[in-house]
Coordinates of C-alpha atoms and ligand atoms in Angstrom, one line a residue:
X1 CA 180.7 16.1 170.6
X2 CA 183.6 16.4 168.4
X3 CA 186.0 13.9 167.8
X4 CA 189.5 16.0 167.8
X5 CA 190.9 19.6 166.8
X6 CA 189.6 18.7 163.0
X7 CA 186.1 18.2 164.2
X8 CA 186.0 20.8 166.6
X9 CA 187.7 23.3 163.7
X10 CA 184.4 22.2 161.9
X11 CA 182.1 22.6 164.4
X12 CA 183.3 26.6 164.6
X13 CA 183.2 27.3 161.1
X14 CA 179.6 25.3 161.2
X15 CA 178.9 28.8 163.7
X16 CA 180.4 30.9 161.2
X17 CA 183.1 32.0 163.7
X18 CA 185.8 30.8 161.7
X19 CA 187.8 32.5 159.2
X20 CA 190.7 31.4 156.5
X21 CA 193.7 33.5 156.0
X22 CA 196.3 32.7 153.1
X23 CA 200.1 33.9 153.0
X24 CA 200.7 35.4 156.0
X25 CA 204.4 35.3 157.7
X26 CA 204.7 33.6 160.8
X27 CA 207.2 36.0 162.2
X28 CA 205.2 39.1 164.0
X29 CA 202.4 38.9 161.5
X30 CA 200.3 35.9 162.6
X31 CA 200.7 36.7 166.2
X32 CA 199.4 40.4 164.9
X33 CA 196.4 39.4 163.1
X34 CA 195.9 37.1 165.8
X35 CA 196.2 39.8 168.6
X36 CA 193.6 42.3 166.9
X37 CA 191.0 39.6 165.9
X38 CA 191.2 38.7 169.3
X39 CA 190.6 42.3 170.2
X40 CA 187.7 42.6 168.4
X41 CA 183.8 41.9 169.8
X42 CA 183.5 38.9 167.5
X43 CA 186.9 37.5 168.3
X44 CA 186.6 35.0 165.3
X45 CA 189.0 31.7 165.3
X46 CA 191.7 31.7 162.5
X47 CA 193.0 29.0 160.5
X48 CA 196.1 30.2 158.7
X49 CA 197.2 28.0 155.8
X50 CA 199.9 28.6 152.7
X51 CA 201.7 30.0 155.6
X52 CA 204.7 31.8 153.8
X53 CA 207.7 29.6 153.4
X54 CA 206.0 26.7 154.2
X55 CA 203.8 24.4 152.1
X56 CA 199.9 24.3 151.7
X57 CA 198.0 22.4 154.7
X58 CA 200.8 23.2 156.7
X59 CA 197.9 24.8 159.0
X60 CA 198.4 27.1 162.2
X61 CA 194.6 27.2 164.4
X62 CA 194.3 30.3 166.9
X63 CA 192.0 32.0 168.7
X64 CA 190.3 28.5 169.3
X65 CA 188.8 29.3 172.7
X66 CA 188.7 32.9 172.8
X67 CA 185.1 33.3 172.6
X68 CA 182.8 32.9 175.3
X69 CA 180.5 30.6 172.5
X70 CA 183.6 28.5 171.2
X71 CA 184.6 28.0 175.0
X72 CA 181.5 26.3 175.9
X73 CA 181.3 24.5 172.5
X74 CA 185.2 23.2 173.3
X75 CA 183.1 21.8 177.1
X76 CA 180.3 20.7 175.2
X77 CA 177.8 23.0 177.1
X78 CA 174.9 24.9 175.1
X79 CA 177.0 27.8 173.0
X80 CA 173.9 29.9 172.7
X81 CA 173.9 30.8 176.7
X82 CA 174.5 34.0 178.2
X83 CA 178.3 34.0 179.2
X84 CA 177.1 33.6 182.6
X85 CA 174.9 31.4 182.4
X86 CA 177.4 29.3 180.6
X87 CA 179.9 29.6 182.6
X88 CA 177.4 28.3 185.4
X89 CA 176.4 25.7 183.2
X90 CA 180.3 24.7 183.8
X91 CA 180.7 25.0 187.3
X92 CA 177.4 22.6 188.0
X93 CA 178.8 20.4 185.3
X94 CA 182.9 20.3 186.9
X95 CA 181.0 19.9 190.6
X96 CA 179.8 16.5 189.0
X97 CA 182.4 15.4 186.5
X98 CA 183.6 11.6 186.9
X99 CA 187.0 11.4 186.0
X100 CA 187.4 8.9 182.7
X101 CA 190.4 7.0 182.4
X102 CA 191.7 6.6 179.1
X103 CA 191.6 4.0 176.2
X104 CA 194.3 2.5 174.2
X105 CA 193.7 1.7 170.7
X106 CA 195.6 0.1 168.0
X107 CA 195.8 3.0 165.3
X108 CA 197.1 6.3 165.7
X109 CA 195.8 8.9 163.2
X110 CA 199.2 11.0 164.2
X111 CA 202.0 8.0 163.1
X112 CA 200.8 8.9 159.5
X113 CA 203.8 10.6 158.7
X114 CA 207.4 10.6 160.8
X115 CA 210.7 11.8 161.0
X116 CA 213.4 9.6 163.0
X117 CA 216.2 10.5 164.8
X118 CA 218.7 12.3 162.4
X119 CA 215.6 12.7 159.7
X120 CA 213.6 15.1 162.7
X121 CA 214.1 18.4 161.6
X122 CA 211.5 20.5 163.6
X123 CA 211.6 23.8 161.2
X124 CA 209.4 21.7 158.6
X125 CA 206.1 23.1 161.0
X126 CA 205.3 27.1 160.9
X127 CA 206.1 27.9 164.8
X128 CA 205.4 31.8 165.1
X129 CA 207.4 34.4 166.6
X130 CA 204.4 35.7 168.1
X131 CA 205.6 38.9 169.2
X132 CA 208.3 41.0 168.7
X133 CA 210.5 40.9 171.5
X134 CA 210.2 37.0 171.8
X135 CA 212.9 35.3 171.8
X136 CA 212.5 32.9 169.1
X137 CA 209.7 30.4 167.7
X138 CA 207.2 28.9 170.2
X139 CA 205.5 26.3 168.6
X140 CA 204.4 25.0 171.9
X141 CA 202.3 28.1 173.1
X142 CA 198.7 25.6 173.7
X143 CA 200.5 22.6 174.0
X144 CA 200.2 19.4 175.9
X145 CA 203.6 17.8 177.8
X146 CA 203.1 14.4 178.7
X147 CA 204.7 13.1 181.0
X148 CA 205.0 9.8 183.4
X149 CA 205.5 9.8 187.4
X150 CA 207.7 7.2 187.8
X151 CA 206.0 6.7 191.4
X152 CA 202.6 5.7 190.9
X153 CA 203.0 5.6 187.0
X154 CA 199.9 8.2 186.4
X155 CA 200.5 10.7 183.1
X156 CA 200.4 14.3 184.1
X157 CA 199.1 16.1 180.5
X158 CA 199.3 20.2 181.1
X159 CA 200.3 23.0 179.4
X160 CA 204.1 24.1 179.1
X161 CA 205.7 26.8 176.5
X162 CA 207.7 25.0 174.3
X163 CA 210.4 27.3 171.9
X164 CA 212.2 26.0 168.8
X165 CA 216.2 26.0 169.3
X166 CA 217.1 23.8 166.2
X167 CA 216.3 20.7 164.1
X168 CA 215.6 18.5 167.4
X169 CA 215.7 20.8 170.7
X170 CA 213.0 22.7 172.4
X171 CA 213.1 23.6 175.7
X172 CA 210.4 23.5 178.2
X173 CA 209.4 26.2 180.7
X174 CA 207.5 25.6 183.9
X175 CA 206.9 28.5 185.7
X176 CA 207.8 27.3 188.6
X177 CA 208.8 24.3 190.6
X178 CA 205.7 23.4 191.8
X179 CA 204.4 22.9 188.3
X180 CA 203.3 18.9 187.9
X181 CA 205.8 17.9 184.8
X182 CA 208.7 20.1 186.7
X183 CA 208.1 17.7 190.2
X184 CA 208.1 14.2 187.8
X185 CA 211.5 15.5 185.6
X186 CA 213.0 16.2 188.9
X187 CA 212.3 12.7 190.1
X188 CA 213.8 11.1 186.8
X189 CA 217.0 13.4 187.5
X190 CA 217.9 12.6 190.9
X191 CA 218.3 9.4 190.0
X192 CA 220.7 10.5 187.2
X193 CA 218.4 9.5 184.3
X194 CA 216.4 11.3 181.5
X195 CA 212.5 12.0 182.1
X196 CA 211.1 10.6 178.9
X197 CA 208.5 13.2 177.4
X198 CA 206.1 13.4 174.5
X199 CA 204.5 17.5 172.9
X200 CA 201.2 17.1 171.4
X201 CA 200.7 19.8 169.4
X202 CA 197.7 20.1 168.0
X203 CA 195.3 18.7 170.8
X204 CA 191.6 18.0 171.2
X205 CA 190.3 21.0 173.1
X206 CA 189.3 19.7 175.9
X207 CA 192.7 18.8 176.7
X208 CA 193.6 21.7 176.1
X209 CA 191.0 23.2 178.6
X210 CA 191.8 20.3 181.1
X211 CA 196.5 21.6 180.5
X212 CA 195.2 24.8 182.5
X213 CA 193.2 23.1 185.5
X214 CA 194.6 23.0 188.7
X215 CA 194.5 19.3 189.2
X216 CA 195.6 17.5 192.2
X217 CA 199.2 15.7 191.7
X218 CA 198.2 11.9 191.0
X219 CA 195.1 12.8 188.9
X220 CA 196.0 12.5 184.8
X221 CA 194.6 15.4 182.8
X222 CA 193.1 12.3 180.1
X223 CA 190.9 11.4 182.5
X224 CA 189.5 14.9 182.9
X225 CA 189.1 15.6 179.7
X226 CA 187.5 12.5 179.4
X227 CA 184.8 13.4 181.6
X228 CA 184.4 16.7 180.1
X229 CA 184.0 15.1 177.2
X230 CA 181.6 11.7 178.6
X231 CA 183.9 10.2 176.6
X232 CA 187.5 8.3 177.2
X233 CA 190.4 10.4 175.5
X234 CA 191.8 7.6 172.9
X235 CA 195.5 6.8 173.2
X236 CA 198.3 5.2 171.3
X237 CA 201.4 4.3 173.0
X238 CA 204.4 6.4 171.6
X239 CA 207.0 3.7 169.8
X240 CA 209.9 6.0 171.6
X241 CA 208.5 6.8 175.0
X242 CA 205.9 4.2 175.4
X243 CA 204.0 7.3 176.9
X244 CA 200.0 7.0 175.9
X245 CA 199.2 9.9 173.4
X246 CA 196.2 10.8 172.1
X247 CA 195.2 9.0 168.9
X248 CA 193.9 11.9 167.0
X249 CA 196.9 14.3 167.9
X250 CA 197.7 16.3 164.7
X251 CA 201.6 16.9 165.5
X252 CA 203.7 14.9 168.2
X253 CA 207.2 14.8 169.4
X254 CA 208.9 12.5 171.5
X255 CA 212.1 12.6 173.3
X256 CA 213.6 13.1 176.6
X257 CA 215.0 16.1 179.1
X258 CA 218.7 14.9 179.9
X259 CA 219.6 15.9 183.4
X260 CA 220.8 19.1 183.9
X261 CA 220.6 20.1 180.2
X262 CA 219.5 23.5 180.3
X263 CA 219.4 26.5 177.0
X264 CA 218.5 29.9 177.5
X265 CA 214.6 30.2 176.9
X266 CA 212.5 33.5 176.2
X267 CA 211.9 36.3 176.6
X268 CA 208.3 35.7 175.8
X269 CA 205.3 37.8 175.7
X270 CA 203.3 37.1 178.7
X271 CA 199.0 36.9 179.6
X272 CA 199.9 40.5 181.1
X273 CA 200.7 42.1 178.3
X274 CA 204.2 42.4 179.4
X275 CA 207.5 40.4 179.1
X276 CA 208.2 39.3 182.9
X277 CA 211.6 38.5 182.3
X278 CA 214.6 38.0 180.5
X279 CA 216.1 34.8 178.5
X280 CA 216.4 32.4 181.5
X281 CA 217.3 28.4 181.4
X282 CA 215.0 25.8 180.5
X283 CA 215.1 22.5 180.1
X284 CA 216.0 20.9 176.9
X285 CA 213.9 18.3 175.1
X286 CA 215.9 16.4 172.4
X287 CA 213.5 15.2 169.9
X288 CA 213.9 11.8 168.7
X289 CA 210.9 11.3 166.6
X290 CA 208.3 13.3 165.1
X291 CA 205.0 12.2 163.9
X292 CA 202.1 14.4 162.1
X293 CA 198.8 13.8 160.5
X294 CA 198.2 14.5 156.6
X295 CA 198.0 18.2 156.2
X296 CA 198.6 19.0 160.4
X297 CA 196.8 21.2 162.2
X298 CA 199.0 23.3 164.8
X299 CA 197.0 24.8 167.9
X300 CA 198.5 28.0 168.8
X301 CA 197.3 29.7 172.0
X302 CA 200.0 32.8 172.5
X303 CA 199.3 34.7 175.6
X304 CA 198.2 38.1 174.7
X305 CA 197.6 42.1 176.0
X306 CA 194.3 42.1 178.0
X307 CA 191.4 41.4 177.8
X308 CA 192.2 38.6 175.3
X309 CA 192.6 35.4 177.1
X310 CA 192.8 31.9 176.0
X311 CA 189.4 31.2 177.4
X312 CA 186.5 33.3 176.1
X313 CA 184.9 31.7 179.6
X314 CA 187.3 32.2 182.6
X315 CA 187.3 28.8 184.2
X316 CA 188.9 29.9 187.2
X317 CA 186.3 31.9 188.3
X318 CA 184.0 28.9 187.9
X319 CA 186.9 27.2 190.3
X320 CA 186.0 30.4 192.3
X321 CA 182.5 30.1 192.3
X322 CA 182.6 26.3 193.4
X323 CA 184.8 27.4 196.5
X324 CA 182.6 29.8 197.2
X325 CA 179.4 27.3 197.6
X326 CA 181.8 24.8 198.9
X327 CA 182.9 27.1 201.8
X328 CA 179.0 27.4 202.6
X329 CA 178.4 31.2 200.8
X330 CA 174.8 30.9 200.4
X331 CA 173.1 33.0 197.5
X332 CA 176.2 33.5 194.8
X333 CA 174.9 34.3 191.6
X334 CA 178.0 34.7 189.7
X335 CA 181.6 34.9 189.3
X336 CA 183.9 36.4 186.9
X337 CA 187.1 37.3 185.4
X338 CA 188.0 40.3 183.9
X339 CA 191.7 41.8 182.3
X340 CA 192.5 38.5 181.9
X341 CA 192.2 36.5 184.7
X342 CA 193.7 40.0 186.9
X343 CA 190.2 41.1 188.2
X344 CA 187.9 38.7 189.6
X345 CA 184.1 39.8 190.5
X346 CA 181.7 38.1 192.4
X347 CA 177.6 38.8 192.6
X348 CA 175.6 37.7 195.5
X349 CA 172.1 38.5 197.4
X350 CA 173.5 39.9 200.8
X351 CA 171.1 38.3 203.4
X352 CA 173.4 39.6 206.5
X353 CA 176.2 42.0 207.3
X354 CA 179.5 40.6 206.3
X355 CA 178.3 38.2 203.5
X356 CA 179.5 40.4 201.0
X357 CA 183.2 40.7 202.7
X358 CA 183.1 36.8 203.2
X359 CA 182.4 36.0 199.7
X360 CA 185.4 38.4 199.0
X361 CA 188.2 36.8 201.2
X362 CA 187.3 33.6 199.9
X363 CA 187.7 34.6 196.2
X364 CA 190.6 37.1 197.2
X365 CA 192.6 34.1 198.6
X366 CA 191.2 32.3 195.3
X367 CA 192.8 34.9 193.0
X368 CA 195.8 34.0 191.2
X369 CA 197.4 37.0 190.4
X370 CA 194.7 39.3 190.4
X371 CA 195.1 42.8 192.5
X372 CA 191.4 43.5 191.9
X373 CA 188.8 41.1 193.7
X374 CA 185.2 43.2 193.5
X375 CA 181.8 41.7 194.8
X376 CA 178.4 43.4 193.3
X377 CA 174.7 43.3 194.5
X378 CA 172.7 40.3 192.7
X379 CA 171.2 43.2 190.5
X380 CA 174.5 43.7 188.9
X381 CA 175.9 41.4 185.5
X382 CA 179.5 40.2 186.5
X383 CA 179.9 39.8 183.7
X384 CA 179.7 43.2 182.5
X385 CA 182.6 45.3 183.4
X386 CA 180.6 48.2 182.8
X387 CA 178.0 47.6 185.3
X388 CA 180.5 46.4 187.9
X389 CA 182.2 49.8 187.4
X390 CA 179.0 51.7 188.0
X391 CA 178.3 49.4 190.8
X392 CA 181.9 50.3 192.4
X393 CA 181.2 54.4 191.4
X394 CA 177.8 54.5 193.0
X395 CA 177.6 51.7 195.7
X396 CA 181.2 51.8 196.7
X397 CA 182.4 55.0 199.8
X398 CA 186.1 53.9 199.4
X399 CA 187.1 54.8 203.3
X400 CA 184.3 52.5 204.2
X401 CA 184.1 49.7 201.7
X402 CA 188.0 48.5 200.3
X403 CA 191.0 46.6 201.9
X404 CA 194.0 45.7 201.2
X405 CA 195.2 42.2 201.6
X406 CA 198.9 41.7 201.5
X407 CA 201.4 39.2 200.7
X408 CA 198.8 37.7 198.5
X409 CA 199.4 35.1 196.1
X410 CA 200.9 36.3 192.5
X411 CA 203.6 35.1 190.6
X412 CA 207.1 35.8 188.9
X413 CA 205.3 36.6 186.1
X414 CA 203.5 40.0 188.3
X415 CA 205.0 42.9 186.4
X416 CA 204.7 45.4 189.8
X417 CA 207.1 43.2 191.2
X418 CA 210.7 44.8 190.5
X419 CA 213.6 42.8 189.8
X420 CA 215.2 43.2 192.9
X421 CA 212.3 41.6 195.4
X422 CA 212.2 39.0 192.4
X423 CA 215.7 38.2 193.0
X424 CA 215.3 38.1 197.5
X425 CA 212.3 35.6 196.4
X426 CA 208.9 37.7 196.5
X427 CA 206.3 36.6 194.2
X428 CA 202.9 37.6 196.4
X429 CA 201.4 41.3 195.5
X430 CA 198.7 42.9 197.7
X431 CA 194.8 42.7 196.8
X432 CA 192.7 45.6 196.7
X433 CA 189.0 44.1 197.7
X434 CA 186.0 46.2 196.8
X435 CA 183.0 45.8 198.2
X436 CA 180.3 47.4 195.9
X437 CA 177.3 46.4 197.3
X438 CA 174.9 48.8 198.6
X439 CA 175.4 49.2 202.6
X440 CA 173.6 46.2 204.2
X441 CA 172.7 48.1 207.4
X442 CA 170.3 50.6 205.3
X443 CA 170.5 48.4 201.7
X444 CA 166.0 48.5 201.7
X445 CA 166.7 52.9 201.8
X446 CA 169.5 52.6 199.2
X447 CA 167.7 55.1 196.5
X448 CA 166.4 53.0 193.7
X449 CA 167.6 51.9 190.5
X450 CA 166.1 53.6 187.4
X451 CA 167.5 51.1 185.3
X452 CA 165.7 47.6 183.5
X453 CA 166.2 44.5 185.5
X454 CA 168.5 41.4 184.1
X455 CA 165.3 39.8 183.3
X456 CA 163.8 43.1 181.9
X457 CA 166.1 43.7 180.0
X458 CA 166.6 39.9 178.3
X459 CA 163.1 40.1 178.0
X460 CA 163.1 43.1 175.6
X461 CA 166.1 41.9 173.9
X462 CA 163.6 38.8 173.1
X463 CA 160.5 40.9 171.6
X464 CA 162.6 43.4 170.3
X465 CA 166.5 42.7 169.7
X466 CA 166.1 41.8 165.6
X467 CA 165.1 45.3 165.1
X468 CA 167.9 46.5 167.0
X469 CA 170.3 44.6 164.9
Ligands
LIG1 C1 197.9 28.6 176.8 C2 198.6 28.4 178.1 C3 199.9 28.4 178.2 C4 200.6 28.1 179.4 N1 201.9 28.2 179.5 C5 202.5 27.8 180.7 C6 204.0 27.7 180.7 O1 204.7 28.0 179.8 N2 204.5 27.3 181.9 C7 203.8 26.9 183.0 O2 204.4 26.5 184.0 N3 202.4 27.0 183.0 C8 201.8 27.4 181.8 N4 200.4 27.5 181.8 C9 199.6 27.2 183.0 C10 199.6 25.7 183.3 O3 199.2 25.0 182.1 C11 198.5 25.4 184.3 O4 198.7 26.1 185.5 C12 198.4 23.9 184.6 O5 197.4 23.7 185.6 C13 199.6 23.3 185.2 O6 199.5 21.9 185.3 P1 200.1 21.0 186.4 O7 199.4 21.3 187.6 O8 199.9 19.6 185.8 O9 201.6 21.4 186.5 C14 199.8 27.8 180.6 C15 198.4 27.7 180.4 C16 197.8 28.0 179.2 C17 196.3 27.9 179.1
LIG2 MN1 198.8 18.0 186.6

């Protein structure tokens, strides 16, 4: 398993999924070449360097997850599966995973270099405007924000957006109050004081993977990651903050939110596709210290037009799946995400009538944001939005088989959602639920398939698939 980002980086070039790009300006273009290698079937990860107007090893890493291949090498799980078999090869493997607290050490790989107080001047490190209408440089778009609950003491380590506004300020977003870091800096400011805060930027994957679970409040994303990786996440206590931060981070910041310190942040180019709001307030992180490795490494992670997504896997419809077998639906042979994380799918073997509709509640009321929840006949890849389609066009009799479920869960960020029910406080959406399973009552009369079975059709891609290369 790798060690950090540097490892992992090698690890994908090692798959020949990695490719080196020289000179290019880190206003509009590298979100751009990021956008359309992202769009393409091979999605390859990039490593920018000689970014222009910054010095060489000054790197910028993106597109580090996108794949389906590089997501499972990032959990350490086989990257030679099948999508879905990979992405069952995760759900058995979260069902199981111990949580592994972390370990201090004495070094820190990230204090080789630092900027103090008046010396931090953030604009040394090449923070994209990723797209055109955003509202400044995000240098935090994959980046960690560690934090400390002052009741309990346990570090909560997720991912928050994190824009540029000068030498020493970022601001922070949380998308809403219910986010971990915006409950703990709320708890520092009631009692008048400012929530101490470190930015990793430049974090071992699986922390990055284990920023976007939905963890419960009290459990630290280290100890996640940890598990993911059967290995404790080293740390190093920040000289400012006294926060533990991971030992092999490539850039890190520490610093504090000041109570009620707040600087318009955004707009910013959302996983939709679409900008979901205006500049709003933030809060402000002043940034006393700055580390960075020799030659840093920044992850960038920028949300992007559909169907790119962060995570070539979608791990929430492996959260799905596990809520599916945890609520007792027998015979679920996948689950999927499409558009994003808008469209979830699930395929089972219906053994009575209403298993299909079960299974679709359950991963309807699962589905963040997604107005399309779908469930397929076991014959059918979920995986494949193709199939599902022809599986909805030729299974599916619309006045019998789809529902709508409303005032469904969705967010701010829902584009369908005008302005004006924003503003009175509506964030849910309704959820159009598809069944495209062949009728149960007469499913042994449904006319047959002429088409090659999942296994029939791996096996010829066994004997066969090099000639069709
Ligand atoms: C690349 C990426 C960027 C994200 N950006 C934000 C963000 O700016 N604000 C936010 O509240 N959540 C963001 N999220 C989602 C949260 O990281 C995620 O929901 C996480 O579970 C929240 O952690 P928490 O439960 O500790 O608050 C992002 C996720 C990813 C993968
Ligand atoms: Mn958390």
């Amino acid at each position: 398993m790798y060690k950090d980002l540097r490892e992992f980086i090698a690890l994908v070039d090692k798959l020949n999924a990695l490719r080196r790009i020289e000179g290019a300006d880190p206003r509009y273009e590298i979100g751009g070449i990021t956008e359309v290698a992202a769009g393409r079937p091979e999605c390859p990860a990039l490593l920018f360097d000689t970014i222009k107007g910054f010095p060489r090893g000054f790197r910028l890493f993106t597109n580090a997850t996108t794949s389906p291949q590089r997501a499972a090498l990032a959990l350490g799980i086989d990257p030679a599966l099948r999508p879905l078999d990979a992405l069952k090869a995760w759900m058995e493997k979260r069902k199981t995973l111990r949580p592994q607290p972390p370990v201090a050490v004495p070094k820190a790989a990230f204090l080789q270099n630092a900027m103090q107080d008046d010396a931090v001047d953030l604009g040394r490190f090449p923070a994209p405007i990723w797209h055109r209408g955003d509202g400044g440089p995000f240098i935090g778009s994959g980046s960690i924000v560690i934090m400390r609950d002052p009741d309990g003491g346990w570090i909560n380590a997720s991912i928050y957006r994190v824009q540029v506004h000068g030498r020493n300020k970022v601001t922070v977003q949380f998308d809403h109050a219910g986010r971990h870091g915006a409950i703990i800096a709320q708890k520092y400011w009631q009692q008048g004081k400012p929530c101490p805060v470190a930015v990793v930027n430049g974090e071992d994957p699986a922390l990055f993977i284990a920023g976007f679970e939905y963890l419960p409040s009290g459990q630290s994303e280290y100890e996640f990651a940890g598990a993911i990786k059967g290995a404790p996440i080293e740390v190093h206590d920040g000289p400012r903050t006294g926060l533990p931060i991971p030992a092999h981070a490539e850039i890190v910041f520490e610093g504090e939110l000041p109570p009620a310190a707040t600087l318009p942040e955004g707009p910013f180019g959302e996983f939709t596709g679409y900008y979901s709001s205006a500049a709003r307030p933030a809060p402000v992180m002043e940034v006393t210290a700055v580390y960075h490795r020799d030659d840093p490494i920044l992850l960038g992670s920028p949300p992007m037009k559909p169907p790119r997504f962060h995570f070539g896997l979608p791990f929430r419809a492996a959260t799905i799946w596990q809520n599916l077998e945890a609520a007792g639906v027998s015979d679920v042979v996948g689950a999927w995400q499409h558009v994003s994380q808008l469209m979830t799918v699930v395929a089972l073997r219906q053994r009575y009538d209403g298993h299909a509709k079960r299974a679709a509640l359950i991963a309807a009321a699962h589905s963040y944001m997604a107005r399309l929840v779908v469930v397929v006949d076991d014959d059918v890849d979920p995986a494949n939005l193709a199939d599902v389609m022809w599986a909805i066009a030729t299974r599916c009799e619309p006045s019998e088989q789809v529902d709508i479920v409303r005032n469904a869960w969705s967010s701010a960020l829902d584009p369908r959602i005008s302005d004006a029910d924003k503003a009175r406080g509506v964030s849910s959406h309704s959820k159009l639920v598809i069944d495209a399973c062949r009728p149960f009552s007469w499913l042994e009369k449904f006319p047959p398939t002429s088409t090659l079975s999942l296994e029939e059709a791996r096996a010829v891609e066994e004997k066969w698939g090099g000639v069709l290369k």
